[in-house]
Tab-separated table of C-alpha atoms in Angstrom:
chain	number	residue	atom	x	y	z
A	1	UNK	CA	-14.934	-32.777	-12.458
A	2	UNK	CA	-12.322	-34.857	-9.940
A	3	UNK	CA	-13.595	-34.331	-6.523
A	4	UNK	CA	-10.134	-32.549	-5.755
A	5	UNK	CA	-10.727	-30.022	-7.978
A	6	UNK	CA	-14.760	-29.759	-7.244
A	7	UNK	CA	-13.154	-29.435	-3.284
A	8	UNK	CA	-11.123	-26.551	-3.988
A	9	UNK	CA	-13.670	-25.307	-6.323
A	10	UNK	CA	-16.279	-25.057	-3.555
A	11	UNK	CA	-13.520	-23.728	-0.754
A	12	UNK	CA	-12.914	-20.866	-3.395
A	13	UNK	CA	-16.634	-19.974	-3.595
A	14	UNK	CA	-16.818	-19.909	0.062
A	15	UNK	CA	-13.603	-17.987	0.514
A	16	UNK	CA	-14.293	-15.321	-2.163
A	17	UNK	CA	-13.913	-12.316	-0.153
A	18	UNK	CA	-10.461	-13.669	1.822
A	19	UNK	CA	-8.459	-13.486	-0.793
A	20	UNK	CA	-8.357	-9.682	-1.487
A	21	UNK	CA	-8.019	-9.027	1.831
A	22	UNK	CA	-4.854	-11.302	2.310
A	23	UNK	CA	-2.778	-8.354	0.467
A	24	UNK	CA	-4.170	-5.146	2.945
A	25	UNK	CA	-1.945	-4.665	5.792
A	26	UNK	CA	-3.428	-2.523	8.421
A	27	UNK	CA	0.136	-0.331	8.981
A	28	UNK	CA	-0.069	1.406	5.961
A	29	UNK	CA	-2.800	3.827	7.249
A	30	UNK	CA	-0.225	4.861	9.539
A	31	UNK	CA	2.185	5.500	7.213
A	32	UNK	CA	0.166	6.856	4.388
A	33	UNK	CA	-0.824	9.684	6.900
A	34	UNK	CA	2.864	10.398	7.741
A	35	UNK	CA	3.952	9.857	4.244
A	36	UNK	CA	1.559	12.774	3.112
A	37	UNK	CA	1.137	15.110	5.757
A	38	UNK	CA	4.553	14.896	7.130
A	39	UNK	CA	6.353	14.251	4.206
A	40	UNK	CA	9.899	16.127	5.561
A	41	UNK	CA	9.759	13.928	9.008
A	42	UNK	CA	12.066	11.086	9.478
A	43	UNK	CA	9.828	8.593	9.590
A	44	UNK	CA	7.986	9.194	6.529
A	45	UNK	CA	11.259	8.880	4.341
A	46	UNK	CA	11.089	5.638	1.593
A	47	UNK	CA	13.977	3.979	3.960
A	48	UNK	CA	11.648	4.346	7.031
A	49	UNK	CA	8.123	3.332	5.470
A	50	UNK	CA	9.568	0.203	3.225
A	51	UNK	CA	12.445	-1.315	5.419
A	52	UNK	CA	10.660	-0.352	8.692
A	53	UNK	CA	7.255	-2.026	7.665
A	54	UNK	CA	9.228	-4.829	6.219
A	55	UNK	CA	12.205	-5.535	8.976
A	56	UNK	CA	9.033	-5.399	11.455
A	57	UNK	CA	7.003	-7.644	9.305
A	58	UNK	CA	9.499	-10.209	9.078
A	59	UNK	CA	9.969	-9.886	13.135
A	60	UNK	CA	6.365	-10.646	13.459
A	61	UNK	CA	6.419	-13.659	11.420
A	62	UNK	CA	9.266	-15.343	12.866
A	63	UNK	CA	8.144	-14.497	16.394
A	64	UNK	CA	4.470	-15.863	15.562
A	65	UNK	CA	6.564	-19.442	13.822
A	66	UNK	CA	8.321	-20.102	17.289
A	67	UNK	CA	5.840	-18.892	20.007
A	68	UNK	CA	2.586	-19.927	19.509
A	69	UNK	CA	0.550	-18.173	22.485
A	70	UNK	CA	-0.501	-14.697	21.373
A	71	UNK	CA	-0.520	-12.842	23.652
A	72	UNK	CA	2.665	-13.227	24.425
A	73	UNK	CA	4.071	-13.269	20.856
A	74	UNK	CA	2.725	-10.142	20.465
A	75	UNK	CA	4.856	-8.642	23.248
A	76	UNK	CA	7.630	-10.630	21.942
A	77	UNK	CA	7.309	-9.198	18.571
A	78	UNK	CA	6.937	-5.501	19.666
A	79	UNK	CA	10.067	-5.272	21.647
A	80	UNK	CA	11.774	-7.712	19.085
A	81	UNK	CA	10.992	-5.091	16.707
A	82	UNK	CA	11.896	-2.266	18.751
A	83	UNK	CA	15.078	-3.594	19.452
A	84	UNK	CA	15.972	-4.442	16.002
A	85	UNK	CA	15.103	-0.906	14.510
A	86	UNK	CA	15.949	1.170	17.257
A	87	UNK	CA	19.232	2.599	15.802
A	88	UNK	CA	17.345	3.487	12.857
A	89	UNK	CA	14.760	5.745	11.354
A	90	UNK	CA	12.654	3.335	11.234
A	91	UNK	CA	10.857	2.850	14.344
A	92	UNK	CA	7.436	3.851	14.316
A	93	UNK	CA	5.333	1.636	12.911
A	94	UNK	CA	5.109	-1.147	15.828
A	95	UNK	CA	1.967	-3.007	14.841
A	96	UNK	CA	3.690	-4.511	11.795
A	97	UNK	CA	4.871	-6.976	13.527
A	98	UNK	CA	1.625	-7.024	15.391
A	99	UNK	CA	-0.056	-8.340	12.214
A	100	UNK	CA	1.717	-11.561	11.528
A	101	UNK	CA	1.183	-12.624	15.238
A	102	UNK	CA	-2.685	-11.403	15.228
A	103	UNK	CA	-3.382	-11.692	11.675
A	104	UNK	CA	-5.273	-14.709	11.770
A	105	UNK	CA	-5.783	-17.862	8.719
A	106	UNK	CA	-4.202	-15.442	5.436
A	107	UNK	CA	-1.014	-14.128	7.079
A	108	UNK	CA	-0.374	-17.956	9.054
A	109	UNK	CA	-0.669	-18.955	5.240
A	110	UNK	CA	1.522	-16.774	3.812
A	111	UNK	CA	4.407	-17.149	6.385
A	112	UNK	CA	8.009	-16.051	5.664
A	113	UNK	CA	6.224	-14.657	2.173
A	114	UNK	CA	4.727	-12.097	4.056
A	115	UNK	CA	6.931	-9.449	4.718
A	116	UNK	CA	7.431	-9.525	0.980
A	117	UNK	CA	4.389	-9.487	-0.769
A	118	UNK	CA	1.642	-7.502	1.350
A	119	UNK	CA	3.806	-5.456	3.087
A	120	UNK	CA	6.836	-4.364	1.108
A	121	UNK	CA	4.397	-4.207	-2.565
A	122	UNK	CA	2.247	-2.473	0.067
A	123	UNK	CA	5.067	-0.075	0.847
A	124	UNK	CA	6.663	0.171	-2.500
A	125	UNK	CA	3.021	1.149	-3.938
A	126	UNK	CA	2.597	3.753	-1.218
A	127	UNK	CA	6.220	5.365	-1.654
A	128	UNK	CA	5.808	5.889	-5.477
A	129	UNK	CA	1.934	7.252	-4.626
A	130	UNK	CA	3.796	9.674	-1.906
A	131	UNK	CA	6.518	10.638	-4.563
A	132	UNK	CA	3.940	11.408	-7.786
A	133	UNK	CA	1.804	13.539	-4.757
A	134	UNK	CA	4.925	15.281	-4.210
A	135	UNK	CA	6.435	16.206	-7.713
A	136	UNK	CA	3.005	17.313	-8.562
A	137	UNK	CA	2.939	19.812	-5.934
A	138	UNK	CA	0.382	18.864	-3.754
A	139	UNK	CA	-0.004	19.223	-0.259
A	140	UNK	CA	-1.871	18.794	2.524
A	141	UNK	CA	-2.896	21.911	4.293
A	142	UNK	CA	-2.367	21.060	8.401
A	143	UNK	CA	-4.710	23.125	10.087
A	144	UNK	CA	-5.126	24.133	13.871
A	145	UNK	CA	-7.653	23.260	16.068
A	146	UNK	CA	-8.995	25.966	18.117
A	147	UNK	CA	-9.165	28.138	14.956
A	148	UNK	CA	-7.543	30.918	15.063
A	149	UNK	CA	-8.980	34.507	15.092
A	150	UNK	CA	-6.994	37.243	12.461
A	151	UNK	CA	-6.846	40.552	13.176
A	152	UNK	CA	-6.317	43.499	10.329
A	153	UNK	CA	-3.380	45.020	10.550
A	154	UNK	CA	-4.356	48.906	11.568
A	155	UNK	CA	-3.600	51.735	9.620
A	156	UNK	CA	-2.652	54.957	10.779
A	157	UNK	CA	-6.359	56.314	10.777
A	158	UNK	CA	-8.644	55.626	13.628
């Protein structure tokens, strides 16, 4: 074995676990809930969930390639995004771009690929999930929280 290859043989043995977790993008919680328990609102349309995640994506990785402080990238990419998406459907899912400034080693890595692969296969996986829940006829049952008491209906006896 060359000692390049024996190099990036041992990195991969020590880096076994960082490679899944390069494609989860922590956004999608946020839109898997809206995407099946609000399926009829806005924001939970395919538009909203793939461009939104995506446009904000790409926002977070170009503000993270120019300003390198993070704490202030992140406030750069929020209202970046904000502004960019705020004539559209689109605008709820903020901490997108909140993951390319934050994300650490993998998303740095991946740079302008980003946007692309995690989040939009991310996206496109979760819209057709959200569409085969739907034409199955499944739903999710929103309940209330007191619960509330029911009363039978009275008859005319007493």
């Amino acid at each position: 074995m060359c000692p390049a290859s024996m190099k990036q043989h041992s990195w991969l043995r020590a880096n076994r676990r960082a490679a899944p977790m390069a494609l989860l993008v922590a956004p999608m919680g946020a839109s898997a809930m809206l995407l099946f328990a609000v399926p009829s609102s806005p924001v939970a349309q395919p538009w909203s969930i793939m461009g939104g995640n995506s446009i904000f994506a790409l926002v977070g990785v170009t503000v993270a390639h120019f300003v390198h402080d993070p704490v202030i990238a992140s406030g750069f990419a929020v209202a970046l995004a904000i502004a960019t998406t705020s004539s559209r459907a689109a605008c709820i899912r903020r901490a997108t771009a909140l993951t390319p400034v934050l994300g650490g080693p993998a998303v740095v890595s991946a740079g302008f690929l980003f946007p692309f692969v995690p989040v939009a296969l991310n996206s496109a996986v979760l819209v057709a999930l959200g569409f085969i829940f739907r034409c199955h006829g499944a739903t999710i049952r929103m309940s209330t929280w007191p619960p509330q008491t029911i009363t039978a209906p009275r008859t005319g006896r007493q």
